[in-house]
Amino acid sequence: MPTLETATHPQNAERPAVVGEPCVLLKLGEIVLKGKNRELFERRLQNNIRAAVKGLGIKINIWQREGVIVVRTESGELADVDAVARRLTDVMGIVWVHRAWRVAKDVDATVQAALDLVAQHPALARKGAFAIRARRRDKRFPITSSDLNALVGAKVKERYDLPVNLKHPDLAVFIEVDQREVFVFTDGMPGAGGLPVGMSGRALVLMSGGIDSPVAAYRMMRRGLRVDFLHFSGMPFTGPESIYKAYALVRELDKFQGGSRLFVSAFGKAQQQIKSSGADRLQIIAQRRLMLKTAEVVAHDLGGAALITGDSLGQVSSQTMQNITALDDAVDLPILRPLIGMDKTEIMAEARKIHTLSISELPDEDCCTVLTPRRAETRAKIDDLRQIEKRLDAGELAEQLAAGLQEHRPSYGDPTT
Ligand code: ATP
Ligand code: MG
């Protein structure tokens, strides 16, 4: 059993020392509910935590406790613990990230830590109201939660003369009595939520340089899918700008899963061929079908069980109900469209939150706009599309495109250039 370090940590001007060891306490969401699969999920999450922290160069230990995960740094330095806590707000499957103090399992140590945390809280100067929120995960602990609330609350009141407000405190001190120690902490940071990446399997994102597809990727990673990315550029008839954007977007999204792969297809010549085969008003939808067919070949090679797109119903002419039906017809794999019912403003707000919006808004020459017909078809007929694809030999073309991809590894840790 690890012994608790009770030495006082180095004094910090803004943060007076607390007796105990600083650590990160993670509250898990749905993972708690998963019954017998829970252990597998927890192991997956622990691996993801380790992978996320690796880039920081900080050595950590992870302890799984009932419903919570404790992450300790080997150094025990506050700065390291803070950096780890911030990094873990991007790891899917975690609902709250708390910077907590582990203290010995006795009342005096708990009271002392609570007093220290109040002392360093900004609400103290304002004489804000406080609340103590104690709970026991170890019911054998001799003092009940309500007694602990009363006892610690009285000490805080006596020392700092703050008013109590149990409903809407300016400052809440949480005390959690665990099997081996007590955790004491104040505010936390909201975690990414969702399920650990990888838990739901693997899928392939069709990644344009636009606003929607990165948000779609984020949403599906958040539901536990590990994703690879496939981008179609208009090269050789466009410049490489859209590829730079896709690269930058994947690098940003990589912070949620690590190890991301971006595959790039030079799609310009295939677009020309579609045009030559007389697609006319069906040009865009025929292109999208060929993208999906190519993606299906790629997904098959990578072990992906679904395709993901940023389609949102009615947003553009290729996203009418008829056209979406015509797209689904192009492939056997399920196409996941997490943004289907979202408004553009909602999608943009989410893109801003995950820091992809500013990249998506950079100018580029989207491959789809190069050969856009003057009037795009909003009610594509599947038979017409199949006719075009027959003339093209679309199946063979998709195989060729899939065989000619460039692979990149945009990594969140890499410097932005
Ligand atoms: P986005 O903002 O994601 O580009 P959009 O509103 O521009 O979407 P479309 O251009 O019709 O809509 O594309 C719909 C979806 O098709 C995209 O979200 C993406 O998944 C896929 N897609 C479109 N263009 C490309 C491309 N060049 N490479 C890869 N996928 C693409
Ligand atoms: Mg687009």
XYZ file of C-alpha atoms and ligand atoms in Angstrom:
449
model
C 0.000 0.000 0.000
C 1.477 3.386 -0.902
C 2.279 5.647 1.994
C 0.960 9.139 1.998
C 3.422 11.883 1.816
C 2.380 14.313 4.474
C 5.183 16.792 3.986
C 4.119 20.302 3.178
C 4.609 21.171 -0.464
C 6.771 24.133 -1.475
C 5.187 27.449 -0.713
C 3.645 29.176 -3.695
C 2.733 32.857 -3.521
C -0.696 32.421 -5.077
C -1.356 29.031 -3.661
C -0.424 28.440 -0.072
C 0.705 24.930 0.708
C -1.760 22.187 1.488
C -0.728 19.245 3.599
C -0.916 16.144 1.437
C -0.169 15.150 -2.104
C -1.564 16.950 -5.148
C -3.184 14.624 -7.686
C -5.799 14.588 -10.391
C -9.140 12.998 -9.563
C -11.234 11.969 -12.549
C -14.972 11.431 -12.439
C -16.191 9.012 -15.062
C -19.516 9.191 -16.809
C -21.393 6.451 -18.560
C -18.485 4.121 -18.096
C -19.677 3.566 -14.545
C -22.922 2.109 -15.821
C -21.541 -0.550 -18.101
C -21.767 -3.514 -15.748
C -19.477 -6.395 -16.602
C -17.773 -4.588 -19.482
C -16.744 -1.895 -17.083
C -13.276 -3.278 -16.459
C -12.511 -3.309 -20.181
C -13.711 0.259 -20.512
C -11.667 1.385 -17.563
C -8.578 -0.246 -18.980
C -9.195 1.459 -22.343
C -9.573 4.800 -20.605
C -6.399 4.289 -18.602
C -4.471 3.535 -21.800
C -5.911 6.677 -23.407
C -4.922 8.719 -20.356
C -1.381 7.372 -20.529
C -1.163 8.112 -24.261
C -2.486 11.662 -23.822
C -0.025 12.503 -21.042
C 2.936 10.967 -22.867
C 3.391 14.079 -25.001
C 3.834 16.196 -21.864
C 6.872 14.222 -20.785
C 5.483 13.882 -17.251
C 5.643 10.494 -15.559
C 2.379 9.411 -13.984
C 0.811 6.606 -12.005
C -2.827 5.680 -12.441
C -4.987 4.129 -9.774
C -8.411 2.823 -10.553
C -10.809 3.302 -7.676
C -14.488 2.642 -7.451
C -16.034 4.986 -10.037
C -13.046 7.347 -10.079
C -9.506 7.353 -11.409
C -6.609 8.884 -9.518
C -3.658 10.183 -11.515
C -0.490 11.003 -9.611
C 2.703 12.454 -11.013
C 6.026 10.962 -10.010
C 7.425 14.424 -9.338
C 4.513 15.521 -7.144
C 5.107 19.059 -8.470
C 2.026 21.244 -8.604
C 2.918 22.525 -12.079
C 3.078 18.952 -13.394
C -0.215 18.005 -11.782
C -1.834 21.114 -13.284
C -0.488 20.309 -16.759
C -1.750 16.736 -16.526
C -5.170 17.917 -15.334
C -5.494 20.344 -18.260
C -4.437 17.694 -20.767
C -6.974 15.221 -19.423
C -9.894 17.562 -20.120
C -9.551 16.393 -23.754
C -9.723 12.677 -22.999
C -13.117 11.199 -23.860
C -14.958 9.303 -21.129
C -14.108 11.708 -18.305
C -16.853 13.947 -16.968
C -14.971 16.016 -14.408
C -11.298 16.702 -13.882
C -10.423 17.781 -10.350
C -7.131 18.961 -9.019
C -7.367 17.283 -5.635
C -5.287 16.742 -2.532
C -4.787 13.239 -1.223
C -4.556 13.364 2.520
C -4.252 10.765 5.241
C -7.477 9.148 6.301
C -8.048 11.079 9.459
C -10.159 14.002 10.465
C -7.340 16.394 11.378
C -5.634 16.006 7.996
C -8.966 16.476 6.233
C -9.799 19.621 8.192
C -6.342 21.028 7.566
C -6.582 20.432 3.802
C -10.044 22.020 3.694
C -8.795 25.100 5.585
C -5.800 25.395 3.261
C -7.998 25.161 0.165
C -10.297 27.889 1.457
C -7.236 30.035 2.211
C -6.129 29.921 -1.417
C -9.564 30.383 -2.967
C -10.395 33.749 -4.573
C -13.837 33.728 -2.897
C -12.145 34.226 0.480
C -11.188 37.834 -0.234
C -14.773 38.580 -1.240
C -16.051 36.981 1.956
C -18.127 34.691 -0.262
C -20.436 31.989 1.068
C -19.144 28.436 1.366
C -20.388 24.867 1.566
C -18.708 21.630 2.523
C -19.752 18.625 0.469
C -18.537 15.409 2.024
C -19.236 11.858 0.911
C -17.882 8.486 1.862
C -16.968 5.835 -0.624
C -15.731 3.889 2.410
C -18.762 3.552 4.637
C -16.599 2.144 7.450
C -15.100 5.548 8.024
C -16.262 6.365 11.565
C -17.744 9.773 10.795
C -20.811 10.111 8.584
C -20.867 12.541 5.680
C -23.237 14.933 7.420
C -21.135 14.935 10.578
C -18.063 15.590 8.474
C -19.854 18.491 6.771
C -20.792 19.962 10.133
C -17.361 19.446 11.669
C -15.309 20.849 8.783
C -17.871 23.600 8.197
C -17.583 24.760 11.803
C -13.782 24.906 11.512
C -13.922 26.940 8.306
C -16.454 29.320 9.826
C -14.380 29.728 12.951
C -11.149 30.399 11.035
C -12.402 32.635 8.202
C -15.783 33.887 9.348
C -17.526 33.109 6.066
C -21.280 32.685 5.656
C -22.642 29.249 4.759
C -24.788 28.765 1.674
C -25.496 25.156 0.909
C -27.499 25.753 -2.277
C -25.440 28.364 -4.121
C -22.039 28.695 -2.470
C -19.295 30.862 -3.964
C -16.896 28.226 -2.791
C -17.564 24.524 -2.287
C -15.052 22.210 -0.664
C -15.517 18.585 -1.639
C -14.362 15.845 0.685
C -14.384 12.268 -0.551
C -13.454 9.530 1.852
C -12.002 6.674 -0.174
C -10.712 3.247 0.863
C -7.136 4.362 1.442
C -7.184 8.118 1.695
C -9.308 11.220 1.650
C -9.544 13.506 -1.387
C -10.162 17.186 -0.795
C -10.754 19.640 -3.641
C -12.643 22.698 -4.764
C -13.706 23.544 -8.312
C -13.131 21.136 -11.171
C -12.831 21.466 -14.920
C -15.532 19.898 -17.105
C -14.188 16.837 -18.896
C -14.811 15.903 -22.526
C -17.570 13.430 -21.578
C -18.605 10.629 -23.897
C -16.955 7.209 -24.073
C -13.252 6.334 -24.258
C -11.936 6.459 -27.827
C -11.632 2.971 -29.264
C -14.386 1.480 -27.166
C -16.872 1.556 -30.034
C -14.436 0.347 -32.692
C -13.016 2.147 -35.699
C -14.426 4.259 -38.543
C -13.269 6.479 -41.417
C -14.088 10.201 -41.594
C -14.528 11.881 -44.981
C -12.704 15.043 -44.121
C -13.096 18.139 -46.283
C -11.408 21.387 -45.333
C -14.795 22.721 -44.261
C -16.472 23.447 -40.947
C -18.709 20.414 -40.651
C -16.617 17.307 -41.071
C -14.199 18.077 -38.189
C -17.176 18.514 -35.870
C -18.653 15.243 -37.141
C -15.318 13.524 -36.412
C -15.227 14.988 -32.901
C -18.768 13.829 -32.167
C -18.056 10.261 -33.200
C -14.724 10.076 -31.348
C -16.720 11.223 -28.360
C -18.970 8.202 -28.758
C -15.949 5.933 -28.564
C -14.914 5.526 -32.196
C -11.257 5.662 -33.131
C -11.167 7.394 -36.511
C -8.930 7.664 -39.538
C -9.329 10.541 -41.983
C -9.659 10.634 -45.777
C -9.408 13.885 -47.731
C -10.005 14.441 -51.438
C -8.137 17.343 -52.991
C -8.807 18.722 -56.459
C -5.162 18.246 -57.403
C -3.691 18.461 -60.005
C -6.304 21.088 -60.944
C -6.227 22.915 -57.613
C -3.388 23.934 -55.313
C -2.506 21.943 -52.193
C -4.174 24.417 -49.785
C -7.074 22.111 -48.909
C -4.569 19.411 -47.928
C -2.803 21.827 -45.560
C -6.156 22.618 -44.012
C -7.119 18.964 -43.644
C -3.696 18.326 -42.080
C -4.082 21.189 -39.602
C -7.611 20.065 -38.736
C -6.553 16.486 -38.088
C -3.634 17.688 -35.963
C -6.106 19.635 -33.822
C -8.506 16.680 -33.576
C -5.634 14.350 -32.746
C -5.648 15.703 -29.198
C -8.804 13.672 -28.611
C -7.405 10.298 -29.702
C -3.693 10.354 -30.638
C -2.088 8.380 -33.461
C -4.333 9.921 -36.144
C -3.808 9.026 -39.799
C -4.771 11.275 -42.692
C -5.063 9.779 -46.173
C -5.128 12.148 -49.125
C -6.455 11.415 -52.587
C -5.734 13.597 -55.634
C -9.266 13.590 -56.965
C -9.062 16.122 -59.819
C -8.681 13.675 -62.689
C -11.512 11.499 -61.413
C -13.693 14.605 -61.301
C -12.816 15.288 -64.928
C -13.766 11.759 -65.849
C -17.140 12.145 -64.135
C -17.680 15.335 -66.120
C -16.696 13.650 -69.398
C -19.163 10.867 -68.718
C -21.959 13.456 -68.986
C -22.872 13.871 -65.316
C -23.977 17.470 -65.836
C -26.361 18.422 -63.007
C -25.453 15.216 -61.195
C -21.746 16.170 -61.071
C -21.599 16.899 -57.337
C -23.629 13.946 -56.204
C -21.692 11.618 -58.533
C -18.442 12.954 -57.041
C -19.732 12.391 -53.537
C -20.699 8.827 -54.446
C -17.241 8.163 -55.833
C -15.707 9.594 -52.651
C -17.862 7.235 -50.603
C -16.981 4.243 -52.786
C -13.293 5.040 -52.425
C -13.744 5.516 -48.674
C -15.392 2.127 -48.450
C -12.354 0.446 -50.013
C -10.059 2.348 -47.639
C -12.206 1.571 -44.590
C -12.149 -2.082 -45.530
C -8.327 -2.050 -45.580
C -8.142 -0.242 -42.235
C -10.758 -2.321 -40.466
C -13.219 0.568 -40.284
C -16.829 -0.444 -39.724
C -18.506 2.795 -40.813
C -18.027 6.006 -42.786
C -18.567 9.398 -41.151
C -19.577 12.589 -42.974
C -20.508 16.120 -41.948
C -23.841 16.116 -43.789
C -26.611 18.178 -42.257
C -30.091 17.854 -43.700
C -30.869 20.506 -46.292
C -27.724 22.548 -45.664
C -26.554 22.414 -49.272
C -28.075 20.968 -52.425
C -26.260 17.655 -52.031
C -27.894 17.182 -48.642
C -31.580 16.998 -49.537
C -33.424 13.863 -48.457
C -33.370 12.456 -52.002
C -29.679 13.114 -52.408
C -28.786 11.635 -49.045
C -30.717 8.529 -50.051
C -28.744 8.449 -53.307
C -25.490 8.719 -51.320
C -26.426 5.867 -48.997
C -27.054 3.738 -52.079
C -23.419 4.070 -53.193
C -21.938 1.906 -50.431
C -22.746 -1.017 -48.170
C -21.086 0.385 -45.064
C -23.276 2.473 -42.786
C -22.747 6.219 -43.164
C -22.826 7.992 -39.818
C -23.983 11.622 -39.989
C -23.845 12.990 -36.459
C -24.677 16.544 -37.616
C -27.787 15.592 -39.574
C -30.179 17.484 -37.304
C -27.975 20.426 -36.381
C -28.205 24.028 -37.567
C -25.140 25.649 -39.086
C -24.883 28.086 -36.150
C -24.834 25.177 -33.701
C -22.176 23.390 -35.728
C -20.077 26.554 -35.859
C -20.346 27.033 -32.103
C -19.069 23.508 -31.574
C -16.287 24.015 -34.135
C -15.207 27.080 -32.169
C -15.226 25.114 -28.931
C -12.971 22.389 -30.317
C -10.682 24.968 -32.000
C -11.234 23.836 -35.573
C -13.338 26.782 -36.773
C -10.498 29.205 -37.470
C -8.668 26.540 -39.512
C -11.819 25.644 -41.473
C -12.381 29.312 -42.286
C -8.992 29.697 -43.988
C -9.380 30.133 -47.747
C -8.845 27.176 -50.041
C -10.035 25.844 -53.338
C -12.442 23.068 -52.442
C -12.318 20.250 -54.968
C -16.109 20.186 -55.118
C -16.392 23.766 -56.352
C -14.060 23.302 -59.296
C -16.493 21.551 -61.586
C -19.738 22.682 -59.999
C -22.591 22.757 -62.504
C -24.620 25.965 -62.749
C -27.640 24.216 -61.265
C -27.062 21.240 -59.033
C -29.622 18.457 -58.914
C -31.577 18.333 -55.645
C -33.514 15.166 -56.526
C -30.902 12.829 -57.884
C -32.240 9.607 -59.355
C -30.266 6.580 -58.324
C -30.700 4.939 -61.756
C -29.166 7.969 -63.498
C -26.221 7.882 -61.134
C -25.704 4.179 -61.714
C -25.708 4.789 -65.474
C -22.942 7.366 -65.098
C -20.982 5.013 -62.866
C -21.303 2.200 -65.372
C -19.768 4.385 -68.093
C -17.015 5.351 -65.665
C -16.394 1.918 -64.195
C -16.685 3.589 -60.815
C -15.836 0.443 -58.859
C -12.472 0.126 -60.575
C -11.859 3.865 -60.272
C -12.514 3.719 -56.525
C -10.000 0.867 -56.208
C -7.394 2.890 -58.105
C -7.994 5.982 -56.017
C -7.713 3.941 -52.824
C -4.436 2.448 -54.055
C -2.951 5.868 -54.779
C -3.313 7.586 -51.410
C -0.728 9.619 -49.566
C -0.548 8.930 -45.838
C 0.215 11.567 -43.211
C 0.448 11.424 -39.427
C -0.639 14.793 -38.086
C 0.157 14.677 -34.379
C -1.174 17.060 -31.739
C 2.234 17.191 -30.090
C 3.949 18.490 -33.231
C 4.741 22.185 -33.450
C 2.476 24.203 -35.737
C 4.365 25.372 -38.792
P -17.895 20.492 -44.750
O -18.024 21.779 -44.006
O -17.575 19.337 -43.869
O -16.992 20.637 -45.942
P -20.129 21.090 -46.389
O -21.212 21.786 -45.697
O -19.190 21.890 -47.204
O -19.338 20.193 -45.337
P -20.404 19.232 -48.595
O -19.314 19.924 -49.297
O -21.623 18.864 -49.312
O -20.896 20.002 -47.288
O -19.821 17.927 -47.961
C -20.590 17.123 -47.138
C -19.676 16.072 -46.528
O -19.033 15.312 -47.554
C -18.529 16.680 -45.733
O -18.917 16.994 -44.413
C -17.496 15.587 -45.811
O -17.766 14.575 -44.867
C -17.697 15.036 -47.201
N -16.799 15.742 -48.141
C -17.080 16.769 -48.943
N -15.999 17.177 -49.628
C -14.976 16.374 -49.259
C -13.595 16.279 -49.577
N -13.039 17.115 -50.430
N -12.864 15.328 -48.996
C -13.426 14.480 -48.105
N -14.714 14.521 -47.738
C -15.495 15.450 -48.305
Mg -17.385 21.136 -48.031
